[in-house]
XYZ file of C-alpha atoms in Angstrom:
155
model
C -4.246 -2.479 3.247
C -5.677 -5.631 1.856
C -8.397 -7.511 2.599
C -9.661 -11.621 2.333
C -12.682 -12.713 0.351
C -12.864 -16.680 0.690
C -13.413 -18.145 -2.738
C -14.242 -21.691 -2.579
C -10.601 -23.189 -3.144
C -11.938 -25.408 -6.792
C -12.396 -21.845 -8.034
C -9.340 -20.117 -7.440
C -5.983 -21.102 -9.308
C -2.872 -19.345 -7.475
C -1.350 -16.553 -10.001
C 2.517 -17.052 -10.458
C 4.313 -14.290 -8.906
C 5.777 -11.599 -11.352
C 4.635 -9.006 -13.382
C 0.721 -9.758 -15.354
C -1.360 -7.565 -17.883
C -4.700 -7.982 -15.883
C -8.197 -7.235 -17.096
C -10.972 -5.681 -14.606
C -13.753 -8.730 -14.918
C -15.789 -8.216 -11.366
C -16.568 -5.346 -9.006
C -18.050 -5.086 -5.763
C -18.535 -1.969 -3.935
C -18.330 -2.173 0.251
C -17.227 -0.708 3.218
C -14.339 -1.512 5.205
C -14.368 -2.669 8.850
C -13.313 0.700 9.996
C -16.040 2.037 7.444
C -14.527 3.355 4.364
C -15.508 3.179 0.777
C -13.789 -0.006 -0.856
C -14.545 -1.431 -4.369
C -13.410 -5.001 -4.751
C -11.636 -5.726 -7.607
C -11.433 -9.343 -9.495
C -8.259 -8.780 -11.762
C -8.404 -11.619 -14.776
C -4.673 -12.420 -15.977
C -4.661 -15.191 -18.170
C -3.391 -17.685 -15.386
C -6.265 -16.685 -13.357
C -7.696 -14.092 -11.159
C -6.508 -11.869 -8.113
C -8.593 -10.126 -5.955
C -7.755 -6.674 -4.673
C -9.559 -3.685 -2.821
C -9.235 -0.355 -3.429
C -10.030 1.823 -0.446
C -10.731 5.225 0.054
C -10.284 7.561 2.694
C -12.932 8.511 4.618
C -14.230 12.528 3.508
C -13.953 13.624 7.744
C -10.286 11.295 7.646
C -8.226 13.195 10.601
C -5.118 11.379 9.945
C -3.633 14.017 7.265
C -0.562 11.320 6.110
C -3.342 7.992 5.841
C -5.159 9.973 3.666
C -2.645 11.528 1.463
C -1.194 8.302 1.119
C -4.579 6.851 0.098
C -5.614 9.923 -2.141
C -2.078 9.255 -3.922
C -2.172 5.658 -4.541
C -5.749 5.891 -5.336
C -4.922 8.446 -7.914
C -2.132 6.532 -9.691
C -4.522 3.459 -9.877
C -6.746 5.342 -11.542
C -4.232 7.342 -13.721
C -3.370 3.498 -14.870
C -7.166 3.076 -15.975
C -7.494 6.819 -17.659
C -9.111 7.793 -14.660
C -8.732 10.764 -12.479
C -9.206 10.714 -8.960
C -10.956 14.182 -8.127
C -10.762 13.330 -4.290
C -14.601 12.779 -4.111
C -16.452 9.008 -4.678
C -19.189 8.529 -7.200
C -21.628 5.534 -6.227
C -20.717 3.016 -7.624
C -17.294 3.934 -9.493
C -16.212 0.165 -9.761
C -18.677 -0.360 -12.798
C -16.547 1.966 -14.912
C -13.753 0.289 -14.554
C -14.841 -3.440 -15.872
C -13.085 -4.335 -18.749
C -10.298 -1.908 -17.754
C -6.582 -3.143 -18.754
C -3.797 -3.001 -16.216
C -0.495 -3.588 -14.906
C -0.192 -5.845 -11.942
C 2.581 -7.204 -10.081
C 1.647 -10.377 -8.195
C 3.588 -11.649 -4.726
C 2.524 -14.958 -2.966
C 2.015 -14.762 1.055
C 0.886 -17.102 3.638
C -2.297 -16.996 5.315
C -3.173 -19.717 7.582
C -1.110 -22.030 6.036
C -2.503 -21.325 2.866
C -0.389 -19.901 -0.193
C -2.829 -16.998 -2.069
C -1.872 -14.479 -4.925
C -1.891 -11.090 -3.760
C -1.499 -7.581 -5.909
C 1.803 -5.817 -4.712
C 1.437 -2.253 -6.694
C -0.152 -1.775 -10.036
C 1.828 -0.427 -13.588
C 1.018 1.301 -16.523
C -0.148 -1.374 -19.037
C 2.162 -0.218 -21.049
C 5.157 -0.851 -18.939
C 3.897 -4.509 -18.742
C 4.455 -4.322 -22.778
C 7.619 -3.778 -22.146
C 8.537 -5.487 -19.682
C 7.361 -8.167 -22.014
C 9.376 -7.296 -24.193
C 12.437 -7.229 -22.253
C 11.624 -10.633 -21.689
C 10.722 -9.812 -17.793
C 6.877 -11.909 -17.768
C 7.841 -13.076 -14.160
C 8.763 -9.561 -12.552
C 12.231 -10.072 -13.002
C 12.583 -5.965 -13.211
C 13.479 -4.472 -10.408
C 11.837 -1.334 -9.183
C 14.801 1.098 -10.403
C 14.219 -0.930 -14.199
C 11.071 0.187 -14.004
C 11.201 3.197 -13.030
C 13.838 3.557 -15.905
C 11.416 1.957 -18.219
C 8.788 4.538 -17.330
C 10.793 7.255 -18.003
C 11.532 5.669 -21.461
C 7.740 5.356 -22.935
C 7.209 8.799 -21.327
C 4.349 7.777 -18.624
């Protein structure tokens, strides 16, 4: 689930789609519509910056597979930071994660006729190295590669 925050458009430069090392520069904790925890991210990668929210399921959450799904991908976003996600939200848990490297892979989509950069799924910063390496800056990888690559630097 993503959500839009409206940058005034001779601020934002669109991200080229592919794989980035990104660098936490902004957060901003807020709710949702539907009320849950979010933390807005600003994710700095050298062409420019994405922004991303990372919500949290609500404590009383009845639906068991939204927030297992949540609790799971939170957890491996936080895994990616040296984080661990204990399943409880301190105030404010944004602020630790400013200058915070990471992994991002970046996909374009249409919104009102307007082309934005959007975060896909986050990676180990180390599998960007890689990737790097390989010579794959523009997400050129597919998932299985990466997967493979994983495996290989023993995330």
């Amino acid at each position: 689930m993503s959500f839009v925050i409206n940058l005034p458009k001779n601020v934002a430069t669109l991200v080229s789609e592919g794989v980035h090392k990104a660098v936490i520069t902004k957060t901003i904790e807020r709710a949702s519509r539907y009320g849950e925890p979010l933390v807005s991210c600003a994710f700095e990668t050298g062409e420019g910056t994405v922004w991303h929210n990372i919500v949290f399921a609500l404590p009383d959450e009845q639906n068991t597979e939204k927030k297992e799904f949540m609790d799971n991908r939170n957890s491996q976003f936080l895994s990616y930071l040296g984080s661990k996600f204990t399943g409880k939200i301190k105030i404010n848990p944004g602020k630790e994660w400013i200058g915070k490297e990471i992994g991002i892979k970046v996909e374009h989509e249409e919104y009102e006729g307007i082309t934005r950069a959007r975060v896909r799924y986050f990676l180990d910063s180390k599998v960007v190295d890689k990737k790097l390496v390989l010579g794959s800056d523009r997400g050129d990888v597919s998932n299985e590669e990466v997967e493979k690559i994983e495996e290989t630097i023993n995330l």
